[in-house]
Amino acid sequence: MPPVMPPIFLPPTMPYIMERTQATNLPEFEDITLPEIASLSDLEDSYHWRENVQTTLDQFGLLPVISDLKQPEIFHPDFKNWRQWSTIVSEWLLCSIEPELYLSLQRYVPNFTFADATFQGIISMSSNYDLHRTGHLLELWGMHRGDYHTLVAYVRAWREQVIICRTFKTGLSYYSAAKVMIAQLQEEAPSDCILAHRLVAYCDEDNEAMNRNQFNTVVEAFINGGMPF
């Protein structure tokens, strides 16, 4: 008679508790259009914009996608649902800021795919406003024609940086920005500089007041090789 084996007692199976993530308790995805909110145009006054964002998303049960909770792993059962919602909210956030801020945001957020990174990038620009303002102005004054392969690449980069500096209220005028740019291109494109100087001269008569459209006209003079007067 074979020996009787003693019974083996296994420990009770512990229930698996899924970690709480941004995907937890999100509504089932549906293709909806989130309501428009007042656009963020002034980083120094982002409080009301942030409140509008949070209130709107909370009404749809979507607040978790901009929270500090972890993003779900790709194997999470609700990953696809979260990804769809987060992508839509990210696009909505980008539509709720002025184009000038979008230019600056591209410096801090390499990927706008998911809502939490987009939201935190915008808030970071606001909370570090003074630091960014100084940095953008120093970056502008550090730009030189020799750093770019073509004249067109330089003037486009210069214009973009000027717009960012204006967005951060650095005190830079379009008039000064145009004068510095023209000085950088005097030897390379003298004929285009003559045309550009004509527009600047009109602003001289108006106490050096140059608006954005006039500044763009100066920039386009170098891009297109001339401009009508």
Short mmCIF file of C-alpha atoms in Angstrom, two decimals:
data_model
loop_
_atom_site.label_atom_id
_atom_site.label_comp_id
_atom_site.label_asym_id
_atom_site.label_seq_id
_atom_site.Cartn_x
_atom_site.Cartn_y
_atom_site.Cartn_z
CA MET A 1 0.00 0.00 0.00
CA PRO A 2 1.55 3.29 -1.09
CA PRO A 3 2.21 5.88 1.57
CA VAL A 4 -0.45 8.52 2.06
CA MET A 5 0.80 12.00 1.16
CA PRO A 6 -0.09 14.72 3.62
CA PRO A 7 -2.54 17.30 2.28
CA ILE A 8 -1.07 20.44 0.74
CA PHE A 9 -2.63 23.68 1.85
CA LEU A 10 -2.29 26.53 -0.66
CA PRO A 11 -2.54 30.13 0.50
CA PRO A 12 -5.76 31.83 -0.50
CA THR A 13 -5.62 33.59 -3.85
CA MET A 14 -5.45 37.35 -3.41
CA PRO A 15 -7.73 39.34 -5.70
CA TYR A 16 -5.87 41.35 -8.36
CA ILE A 17 -6.25 45.06 -7.74
CA MET A 18 -5.69 47.13 -10.87
CA GLU A 19 -3.66 50.28 -10.33
CA ARG A 20 -5.58 53.52 -10.71
CA THR A 21 -4.56 55.37 -13.87
CA GLN A 22 -5.92 58.06 -16.15
CA ALA A 23 -8.00 55.35 -17.82
CA THR A 24 -9.89 54.49 -14.63
CA ASN A 25 -13.63 55.22 -14.82
CA LEU A 26 -13.47 57.14 -18.09
CA PRO A 27 -16.73 57.11 -20.05
CA GLU A 28 -16.91 54.90 -23.11
CA PHE A 29 -15.47 56.77 -26.06
CA GLU A 30 -17.76 58.57 -28.47
CA ASP A 31 -16.87 61.07 -31.15
CA ILE A 32 -18.03 64.34 -29.61
CA THR A 33 -17.15 68.01 -30.01
CA LEU A 34 -16.11 69.63 -26.77
CA PRO A 35 -17.53 73.14 -26.29
CA GLU A 36 -15.39 76.16 -27.05
CA ILE A 37 -13.92 78.11 -24.17
CA ALA A 38 -12.30 81.55 -24.08
CA SER A 39 -8.87 81.30 -25.70
CA LEU A 40 -5.76 81.74 -23.60
CA SER A 41 -3.96 84.81 -24.93
CA ASP A 42 -2.14 86.11 -21.86
CA LEU A 43 0.11 83.72 -19.96
CA GLU A 44 0.15 86.07 -17.00
CA ASP A 45 -3.57 85.48 -16.57
CA SER A 46 -3.96 81.74 -17.13
CA TYR A 47 -5.97 81.07 -13.96
CA HIS A 48 -9.40 81.51 -15.55
CA TRP A 49 -8.42 79.50 -18.60
CA ARG A 50 -7.30 76.61 -16.40
CA GLU A 51 -10.52 76.80 -14.41
CA ASN A 52 -12.58 76.70 -17.63
CA VAL A 53 -10.62 73.70 -18.89
CA GLN A 54 -11.06 71.73 -15.69
CA THR A 55 -14.75 72.60 -15.32
CA THR A 56 -15.53 71.63 -18.91
CA LEU A 57 -13.68 68.32 -18.77
CA ASP A 58 -15.25 67.47 -15.42
CA GLN A 59 -18.72 67.83 -16.96
CA PHE A 60 -17.82 65.10 -19.45
CA GLY A 61 -16.03 62.88 -16.94
CA LEU A 62 -12.71 63.52 -18.69
CA LEU A 63 -10.76 65.31 -15.97
CA PRO A 64 -8.46 62.29 -15.37
CA VAL A 65 -6.77 62.66 -18.78
CA ILE A 66 -5.05 65.91 -17.65
CA SER A 67 -4.43 64.75 -14.08
CA ASP A 68 -1.19 63.68 -12.40
CA LEU A 69 -2.28 60.04 -12.51
CA LYS A 70 -0.10 57.68 -14.53
CA GLN A 71 -0.96 56.96 -18.12
CA PRO A 72 -2.19 53.39 -18.60
CA GLU A 73 0.20 50.82 -20.04
CA ILE A 74 -0.47 49.66 -23.57
CA PHE A 75 -1.74 46.28 -22.30
CA HIS A 76 -4.26 47.93 -19.95
CA PRO A 77 -7.79 46.79 -20.90
CA ASP A 78 -8.95 50.42 -21.19
CA PHE A 79 -5.86 51.71 -23.00
CA LYS A 80 -7.61 52.25 -26.35
CA ASN A 81 -10.51 54.10 -24.72
CA TRP A 82 -8.09 56.35 -22.82
CA ARG A 83 -5.95 57.00 -25.90
CA GLN A 84 -8.94 58.14 -27.94
CA TRP A 85 -10.17 60.50 -25.24
CA SER A 86 -6.70 61.87 -24.44
CA THR A 87 -5.99 62.59 -28.11
CA ILE A 88 -9.26 64.48 -28.57
CA VAL A 89 -8.72 66.53 -25.40
CA SER A 90 -5.17 67.39 -26.46
CA GLU A 91 -6.44 68.73 -29.79
CA TRP A 92 -9.13 70.69 -27.95
CA LEU A 93 -6.56 72.25 -25.62
CA LEU A 94 -4.41 73.37 -28.55
CA CYS A 95 -7.44 74.99 -30.15
CA SER A 96 -8.06 76.95 -26.95
CA ILE A 97 -4.79 78.91 -27.02
CA GLU A 98 -3.75 81.71 -29.34
CA PRO A 99 -1.51 80.75 -32.31
CA GLU A 100 1.39 82.76 -30.89
CA LEU A 101 1.36 80.63 -27.74
CA TYR A 102 1.29 77.48 -29.85
CA LEU A 103 4.61 78.53 -31.43
CA SER A 104 6.18 78.84 -28.00
CA LEU A 105 4.57 75.65 -26.70
CA GLN A 106 6.34 73.64 -29.38
CA ARG A 107 9.61 74.43 -27.60
CA TYR A 108 8.48 72.70 -24.38
CA VAL A 109 6.22 69.87 -25.51
CA PRO A 110 7.82 67.63 -28.14
CA ASN A 111 4.67 65.57 -28.56
CA PHE A 112 1.10 66.90 -28.42
CA THR A 113 -0.50 63.46 -28.73
CA PHE A 114 -1.80 63.12 -25.18
CA ALA A 115 -3.70 65.65 -23.11
CA ASP A 116 -1.67 65.54 -19.89
CA ALA A 117 1.57 66.58 -21.62
CA THR A 118 -0.19 69.34 -23.55
CA PHE A 119 -1.94 70.71 -20.47
CA GLN A 120 1.16 70.59 -18.28
CA GLY A 121 3.21 72.25 -21.02
CA ILE A 122 0.82 75.19 -21.15
CA ILE A 123 0.75 75.50 -17.36
CA SER A 124 4.55 75.31 -17.23
CA MET A 125 4.85 78.22 -19.67
CA SER A 126 2.57 80.23 -17.42
CA SER A 127 4.17 79.37 -14.09
CA ASN A 128 7.70 80.07 -15.40
CA TYR A 129 6.63 83.18 -17.28
CA ASP A 130 9.45 85.52 -16.22
CA LEU A 131 12.13 82.90 -16.84
CA HIS A 132 10.80 82.12 -20.32
CA ARG A 133 10.44 85.80 -21.17
CA THR A 134 14.12 86.48 -20.48
CA GLY A 135 15.20 83.30 -22.23
CA HIS A 136 13.27 84.06 -25.41
CA LEU A 137 14.71 87.56 -25.68
CA LEU A 138 18.27 86.31 -25.16
CA GLU A 139 17.65 83.66 -27.79
CA LEU A 140 16.55 86.32 -30.28
CA TRP A 141 19.65 88.45 -29.76
CA GLY A 142 21.77 85.33 -30.17
CA MET A 143 20.41 84.64 -33.66
CA HIS A 144 22.71 85.55 -36.56
CA ARG A 145 22.50 85.15 -40.31
CA GLY A 146 25.58 82.92 -40.34
CA ASP A 147 23.78 80.33 -38.22
CA TYR A 148 21.37 79.50 -41.07
CA HIS A 149 21.98 77.90 -44.45
CA THR A 150 19.77 80.31 -46.36
CA LEU A 151 18.51 83.85 -46.05
CA VAL A 152 14.91 82.64 -46.14
CA ALA A 153 15.51 80.22 -43.27
CA TYR A 154 17.01 83.04 -41.21
CA VAL A 155 14.20 85.58 -41.73
CA ARG A 156 11.52 82.95 -41.04
CA ALA A 157 13.23 81.90 -37.82
CA TRP A 158 13.72 85.55 -36.87
CA ARG A 159 10.03 86.32 -37.42
CA GLU A 160 8.94 83.31 -35.37
CA GLN A 161 11.18 84.27 -32.47
CA VAL A 162 10.02 87.91 -32.60
CA ILE A 163 6.39 86.78 -32.38
CA ILE A 164 7.24 84.61 -29.37
CA CYS A 165 9.04 87.52 -27.68
CA ARG A 166 6.01 89.72 -28.27
CA THR A 167 3.75 87.04 -26.81
CA PHE A 168 5.83 87.04 -23.63
CA LYS A 169 5.69 90.87 -23.44
CA THR A 170 9.44 91.38 -23.53
CA GLY A 171 9.07 95.02 -24.56
CA LEU A 172 10.47 94.29 -28.02
CA SER A 173 8.89 96.39 -30.77
CA TYR A 174 8.34 95.18 -34.32
CA TYR A 175 10.17 98.31 -35.46
CA SER A 176 13.37 97.42 -33.58
CA ALA A 177 13.15 93.80 -34.68
CA ALA A 178 12.85 94.84 -38.32
CA LYS A 179 15.80 97.24 -38.09
CA VAL A 180 18.07 94.60 -36.56
CA MET A 181 17.06 92.02 -39.18
CA ILE A 182 17.71 94.44 -42.05
CA ALA A 183 21.14 95.27 -40.64
CA GLN A 184 22.02 91.56 -40.63
CA LEU A 185 21.13 91.28 -44.33
CA GLN A 186 22.56 94.54 -45.65
CA GLU A 187 25.58 93.02 -47.40
CA GLU A 188 23.84 89.88 -48.67
CA ALA A 189 20.66 91.42 -50.06
CA PRO A 190 21.19 95.17 -50.56
CA SER A 191 18.36 95.65 -53.07
CA ASP A 192 15.82 93.95 -50.82
CA CYS A 193 17.09 96.03 -47.91
CA ILE A 194 16.39 99.22 -49.86
CA LEU A 195 12.77 98.16 -50.29
CA ALA A 196 12.52 97.16 -46.64
CA HIS A 197 13.96 100.49 -45.53
CA ARG A 198 11.17 102.28 -47.41
CA LEU A 199 8.53 100.62 -45.25
CA VAL A 200 10.53 101.32 -42.11
CA ALA A 201 10.76 104.95 -43.20
CA TYR A 202 6.95 105.17 -43.21
CA CYS A 203 7.04 104.04 -39.59
CA ASP A 204 9.71 106.65 -38.79
CA GLU A 205 7.15 109.27 -39.77
CA ASP A 206 4.69 107.68 -37.35
CA ASN A 207 6.98 107.79 -34.31
CA GLU A 208 8.45 104.36 -35.06
CA ALA A 209 5.06 102.65 -34.72
CA MET A 210 5.10 99.38 -36.67
CA ASN A 211 2.34 96.79 -36.42
CA ARG A 212 2.56 93.07 -37.03
CA ASN A 213 1.28 93.27 -40.61
CA GLN A 214 3.95 95.82 -41.50
CA PHE A 215 6.62 93.66 -39.88
CA ASN A 216 5.40 90.66 -41.87
CA THR A 217 5.62 92.72 -45.04
CA VAL A 218 9.28 93.44 -44.36
CA VAL A 219 9.95 89.74 -43.74
CA GLU A 220 8.10 88.72 -46.91
CA ALA A 221 10.23 91.20 -48.88
CA PHE A 222 13.25 89.02 -48.24
CA ILE A 223 11.36 85.76 -48.75
CA ASN A 224 9.89 86.84 -52.09
CA GLY A 225 12.79 89.00 -53.23
CA GLY A 226 10.84 92.26 -53.21
CA MET A 227 7.52 93.84 -52.32
CA PRO A 228 5.16 96.38 -53.88
CA PHE A 229 4.86 99.92 -52.54
#
